[in-house]
Structures are given as C-alpha cells and as structure tokens.
Short mmCIF file of C-alpha atoms in Angstrom, two decimals:
data_model
loop_
_atom_site.label_atom_id
_atom_site.label_comp_id
_atom_site.label_asym_id
_atom_site.label_seq_id
_atom_site.Cartn_x
_atom_site.Cartn_y
_atom_site.Cartn_z
CA THR A 1 -54.44 -48.60 -63.14
CA GLN A 2 -55.56 -48.18 -59.53
CA LEU A 3 -54.14 -51.19 -57.69
CA LEU A 4 -55.82 -50.40 -54.38
CA GLU A 5 -59.52 -49.54 -54.24
CA GLN A 6 -60.84 -47.95 -51.06
CA SER A 7 -64.48 -47.76 -50.10
CA PRO A 8 -66.40 -45.80 -49.24
CA GLN A 9 -64.81 -42.64 -50.61
CA PHE A 10 -66.72 -40.45 -48.13
CA LEU A 11 -68.30 -41.35 -44.80
CA SER A 12 -70.16 -39.04 -42.43
CA ILE A 13 -71.41 -40.50 -39.16
CA GLN A 14 -72.52 -39.48 -35.69
CA GLU A 15 -70.35 -39.77 -32.62
CA GLY A 16 -70.68 -43.21 -31.03
CA GLU A 17 -71.41 -45.11 -34.25
CA ASN A 18 -69.29 -47.93 -35.61
CA LEU A 19 -67.82 -48.00 -39.10
CA THR A 20 -65.74 -50.11 -41.44
CA VAL A 21 -63.50 -48.94 -44.26
CA TYR A 22 -62.31 -51.33 -46.96
CA CYS A 23 -59.19 -51.58 -49.06
CA ASN A 24 -59.29 -54.08 -51.92
CA SER A 25 -56.96 -55.22 -54.67
CA SER A 26 -56.49 -57.98 -57.20
CA SER A 27 -52.78 -57.97 -56.41
CA VAL A 28 -50.94 -59.63 -53.55
CA PHE A 29 -49.00 -57.37 -51.21
CA SER A 30 -46.12 -58.27 -48.93
CA SER A 31 -47.51 -55.84 -46.36
CA LEU A 32 -50.28 -53.33 -46.07
CA GLN A 33 -50.36 -50.14 -44.08
CA TRP A 34 -53.01 -47.74 -42.88
CA TYR A 35 -52.29 -44.04 -42.53
CA ARG A 36 -54.43 -41.19 -41.20
CA GLN A 37 -54.08 -37.69 -42.56
CA GLU A 38 -55.50 -34.59 -40.93
CA PRO A 39 -56.14 -31.37 -42.89
CA GLY A 40 -52.95 -29.48 -43.67
CA GLU A 41 -50.66 -32.27 -42.49
CA GLY A 42 -48.85 -35.28 -43.88
CA PRO A 43 -50.09 -38.86 -43.45
CA VAL A 44 -49.20 -40.58 -40.19
CA LEU A 45 -48.81 -44.34 -39.95
CA LEU A 46 -51.42 -46.15 -37.85
CA VAL A 47 -50.48 -49.79 -38.41
CA THR A 48 -48.67 -52.25 -40.65
CA VAL A 49 -50.02 -55.77 -41.27
CA VAL A 50 -47.82 -58.37 -42.87
CA THR A 51 -49.36 -61.83 -42.34
CA GLY A 52 -52.44 -63.10 -44.14
CA GLY A 53 -55.37 -63.22 -41.70
CA GLU A 54 -53.59 -60.95 -39.23
CA VAL A 55 -55.73 -58.81 -36.92
CA LYS A 56 -54.29 -55.84 -35.04
CA LYS A 57 -56.04 -53.65 -32.52
CA LEU A 58 -55.14 -50.08 -31.65
CA LYS A 59 -57.54 -48.91 -28.93
CA ARG A 60 -60.89 -48.54 -30.76
CA LEU A 61 -59.40 -49.34 -34.17
CA THR A 62 -59.21 -52.91 -35.51
CA PHE A 63 -57.24 -53.71 -38.63
CA GLN A 64 -57.47 -56.95 -40.57
CA PHE A 65 -55.36 -58.26 -43.44
CA GLY A 66 -57.10 -60.70 -45.77
CA ASP A 67 -56.00 -64.33 -45.85
CA ALA A 68 -54.73 -63.95 -49.42
CA ARG A 69 -52.99 -60.63 -48.60
CA LYS A 70 -55.02 -58.80 -51.26
CA ASP A 71 -57.37 -56.80 -49.05
CA SER A 72 -57.70 -55.15 -45.67
CA SER A 73 -60.29 -53.50 -43.48
CA LEU A 74 -60.29 -50.89 -40.76
CA HIS A 75 -63.08 -50.99 -38.18
CA ILE A 76 -63.64 -48.15 -35.73
CA THR A 77 -65.80 -48.74 -32.67
CA ALA A 78 -67.69 -45.87 -31.05
CA ALA A 79 -66.27 -43.21 -33.34
CA GLN A 80 -65.28 -39.86 -31.87
CA PRO A 81 -64.89 -36.44 -33.52
CA GLY A 82 -61.12 -36.84 -33.09
CA ASP A 83 -61.26 -39.75 -35.54
CA THR A 84 -62.15 -37.33 -38.34
CA GLY A 85 -59.61 -37.42 -41.16
CA LEU A 86 -58.53 -39.03 -44.40
CA TYR A 87 -57.72 -42.73 -44.02
CA LEU A 88 -55.29 -44.12 -46.58
CA CYS A 89 -54.28 -47.70 -47.19
CA ALA A 90 -50.95 -48.45 -48.85
CA GLY A 91 -49.52 -51.71 -50.10
CA ALA A 92 -45.92 -52.80 -50.49
CA ARG A 93 -44.80 -55.32 -53.08
CA GLY A 94 -41.31 -56.73 -52.99
CA SER A 95 -38.26 -55.27 -51.32
CA ASN A 96 -37.91 -51.89 -53.01
CA TYR A 97 -39.90 -50.14 -50.26
CA LYS A 98 -42.20 -48.42 -52.72
CA LEU A 99 -45.80 -48.06 -51.63
CA THR A 100 -48.98 -47.96 -53.72
CA PHE A 101 -51.65 -45.82 -52.09
CA GLY A 102 -55.40 -46.02 -52.34
CA LYS A 103 -57.35 -42.81 -52.95
CA GLY A 104 -58.50 -42.66 -49.35
CA THR A 105 -61.68 -42.56 -47.30
CA LEU A 106 -62.64 -39.16 -45.91
CA LEU A 107 -64.29 -39.73 -42.53
CA THR A 108 -66.27 -37.08 -40.70
CA VAL A 109 -67.52 -37.82 -37.19
CA ASN A 110 -70.13 -35.33 -36.08
CA PRO A 111 -70.57 -34.54 -32.36
CA ASN B 1 -35.52 -34.66 -33.62
CA ALA B 2 -37.57 -32.83 -36.27
CA GLY B 3 -38.34 -35.88 -38.46
CA VAL B 4 -39.02 -34.83 -42.06
CA THR B 5 -39.02 -31.12 -42.84
CA GLN B 6 -40.10 -29.43 -46.06
CA THR B 7 -39.65 -25.90 -47.35
CA PRO B 8 -41.45 -23.83 -48.37
CA LYS B 9 -44.89 -24.55 -46.90
CA PHE B 10 -46.69 -22.48 -49.53
CA GLN B 11 -45.65 -21.24 -52.98
CA VAL B 12 -47.35 -19.48 -55.87
CA LEU B 13 -45.67 -19.58 -59.28
CA LYS B 14 -46.48 -18.27 -62.70
CA THR B 15 -46.51 -20.66 -65.65
CA GLY B 16 -42.96 -21.21 -66.90
CA GLN B 17 -41.20 -20.28 -63.66
CA SER B 18 -38.87 -22.74 -61.97
CA MET B 19 -38.46 -23.66 -58.34
CA THR B 20 -36.95 -26.27 -56.05
CA LEU B 21 -38.78 -27.91 -53.16
CA GLN B 22 -36.48 -28.86 -50.32
CA CYS B 23 -36.76 -31.89 -48.05
CA ALA B 24 -34.55 -33.02 -45.19
CA GLN B 25 -34.75 -35.85 -42.66
CA ASP B 26 -32.77 -36.31 -39.47
CA MET B 27 -33.63 -39.98 -38.83
CA ASN B 28 -30.68 -41.44 -40.80
CA HIS B 29 -33.09 -43.13 -43.23
CA ASN B 30 -31.77 -44.63 -46.45
CA SER B 31 -34.82 -44.14 -48.67
CA MET B 32 -36.59 -40.92 -49.55
CA TYR B 33 -39.65 -40.19 -51.70
CA TRP B 34 -41.56 -37.38 -53.38
CA TYR B 35 -45.33 -37.62 -53.81
CA ARG B 36 -48.04 -35.33 -55.07
CA GLN B 37 -51.56 -35.37 -53.69
CA ASP B 38 -54.50 -34.15 -55.72
CA PRO B 39 -58.20 -34.26 -54.80
CA GLY B 40 -59.67 -37.66 -55.58
CA MET B 41 -56.32 -39.03 -56.75
CA GLY B 42 -54.65 -40.11 -53.54
CA LEU B 43 -50.86 -39.99 -53.23
CA ARG B 44 -48.88 -40.56 -56.41
CA LEU B 45 -45.16 -41.24 -56.40
CA ILE B 46 -43.09 -38.79 -58.46
CA TYR B 47 -39.53 -39.95 -57.76
CA TYR B 48 -37.77 -41.93 -55.08
CA SER B 49 -34.25 -42.55 -53.88
CA ALA B 50 -33.57 -45.98 -52.41
CA SER B 51 -30.20 -44.87 -51.09
CA GLU B 52 -27.76 -41.99 -51.30
CA GLY B 53 -26.55 -41.58 -54.87
CA THR B 54 -29.50 -43.30 -56.57
CA THR B 55 -32.80 -41.97 -57.88
CA ASP B 56 -35.62 -43.63 -59.82
CA LYS B 57 -38.81 -42.54 -61.51
CA GLY B 58 -42.15 -43.19 -59.93
CA GLU B 59 -45.64 -43.11 -61.37
CA VAL B 60 -45.74 -39.43 -62.50
CA PRO B 61 -42.17 -38.14 -63.13
CA ASN B 62 -42.79 -35.95 -66.19
CA GLY B 63 -41.97 -32.28 -65.58
CA TYR B 64 -39.87 -32.96 -62.49
CA ASN B 65 -36.25 -33.62 -61.60
CA VAL B 66 -34.73 -34.69 -58.29
CA SER B 67 -31.38 -34.57 -56.52
CA ARG B 68 -30.30 -36.71 -53.59
CA LEU B 69 -27.79 -34.23 -52.27
CA ASN B 70 -26.67 -36.42 -49.39
CA LYS B 71 -28.28 -38.94 -47.05
CA ARG B 72 -30.35 -36.23 -45.34
CA GLU B 73 -31.60 -34.16 -48.27
CA PHE B 74 -33.75 -34.91 -51.33
CA SER B 75 -34.90 -32.00 -53.49
CA LEU B 76 -37.58 -31.80 -56.18
CA ARG B 77 -37.21 -29.31 -59.04
CA LEU B 78 -39.81 -27.97 -61.42
CA GLU B 79 -37.93 -26.53 -64.39
CA SER B 80 -40.91 -24.90 -66.12
CA ALA B 81 -44.01 -24.95 -63.96
CA ALA B 82 -47.41 -25.69 -65.50
CA PRO B 83 -50.91 -25.26 -64.02
CA SER B 84 -51.24 -29.08 -64.02
CA GLN B 85 -48.50 -29.14 -61.39
CA THR B 86 -50.70 -27.30 -58.89
CA SER B 87 -50.83 -29.77 -56.03
CA VAL B 88 -49.71 -30.58 -52.51
CA TYR B 89 -46.25 -32.14 -52.49
CA PHE B 90 -45.13 -34.51 -49.75
CA CYS B 91 -41.67 -35.78 -49.01
CA ALA B 92 -41.24 -39.01 -47.08
CA SER B 93 -38.38 -41.11 -45.76
CA SER B 94 -38.04 -44.76 -44.81
CA PRO B 95 -35.51 -46.78 -42.82
CA ALA B 96 -35.32 -49.62 -45.36
CA THR B 97 -38.69 -50.97 -44.27
CA ASP B 98 -42.19 -50.48 -45.62
CA THR B 99 -42.94 -47.73 -43.11
CA GLN B 100 -42.72 -44.22 -44.47
CA TYR B 101 -42.57 -41.00 -42.48
CA PHE B 102 -44.05 -37.94 -44.11
CA GLY B 103 -43.28 -34.26 -43.96
CA PRO B 104 -45.97 -31.58 -43.53
CA GLY B 105 -46.23 -30.85 -47.27
CA THR B 106 -45.75 -27.94 -49.67
CA ARG B 107 -48.84 -26.39 -51.18
CA LEU B 108 -47.99 -25.20 -54.71
CA THR B 109 -50.21 -23.13 -56.97
CA VAL B 110 -49.20 -22.48 -60.58
CA LEU B 111 -51.11 -19.64 -62.25
#
C-alpha cells in the first residue's frame, strides 16, 4: 500500500516557468517533509511542515501543508536548470521517527 | 564533520555471495536507517535502529540483516545475494526528530 501519492511522476519544463508538485494521502501525518535528490547523491532535506495549513517559503520554493495534514504541495516560481532533480515527499506518523516516502517527482528544467 | 558516510560506493556481486554495507555518522544521532531505492519505487525502509542496541524491521527486511555496532555505526548484511537485491542502498541518521540525513549511497549489482 502506497501511503503517499506524488504527482506528476515526471515533469519537463522550460526555464522561467512555474510548477506545482503534489503529495497526497488518505492518512494523517504528524509532519511532512520535502527532499530533493540529485543524480548519484542521497536526498537532502528542503523543508519540514508540521502544522495544518502551514505555508513555508524557501526563496523561489513555496511549501504548503494541507489543513487536515493529509497532503502537501511544492510550488516553484521561475524554475531554473539548477532546480532539476527528484523531489520526494515523506510523512511521519507518531514518535518512532520512521518516514514513509512517496515515489517522487522527477523534474527537468531545460535552459 | 563528514555527516553520514557509506562504503563501498559501488559493488558487483554474483548470486549467492555475501557482503556487508557499512554506514557511519559523526553527528551523535540516536536513530539510523537503511533504505533501498529502485526505479519507480521510491525509498523503501529495510531496517532501522531507534537507538544503540535496538533494531527493527522496516517494509522490506527479507534477505537482509543489520547490526548497530555502536552509536556511530549501522551495517547492513546480505547473506546470500540475489538479483532482486540489485538496487541503490542509502543509510540515514536522525537526531530523534523527523529529519533524516542521508549518505551518498551504495550502488549494488547482483549478477
């Protein structure tokens, strides 16, 4: 059972365009995280959201946690080639610090 | 401060051979994790260790064993490698929060 569904699975856009990636679940999470992974490397944490309705901004990236803490979105404004990578969402449930990962969205930003 | 280190970076095995993947962290984190990443499958938890001296199964533990040697080190052993274990293996650590810090990965091919 895949608890976290990410969409789209693949996204190829031109430099300067905006995009949104979604992470959805039927389960409630105590927190949700977004990671970015570049080829040949391990995932690197971008942000953690913990409160329903929370919005966090990281330069051109905006992260939102759904009111019911079941879903999240990542919006990138004016995408750049350096944004290319695999974006993973991960949810935590309870206090055992285990994460459930989505399958990821592979983003390619073309110059 | 090296973070999370993994050895080896690449490995090719023949079916039935055994090997141990090594992981060490220098951040004094309590929790450590082993994941495998396969195309289209995202990150799947193999085993984790919430603290020194404890280990627990994750989502896909069959064919693997782990040892939490001390607070710094968490190893993953394949006793009899199978082609289905061809994957990229990531070790991660966490300071008793939801945030996980990943190593660079070990790329394993089983022929």
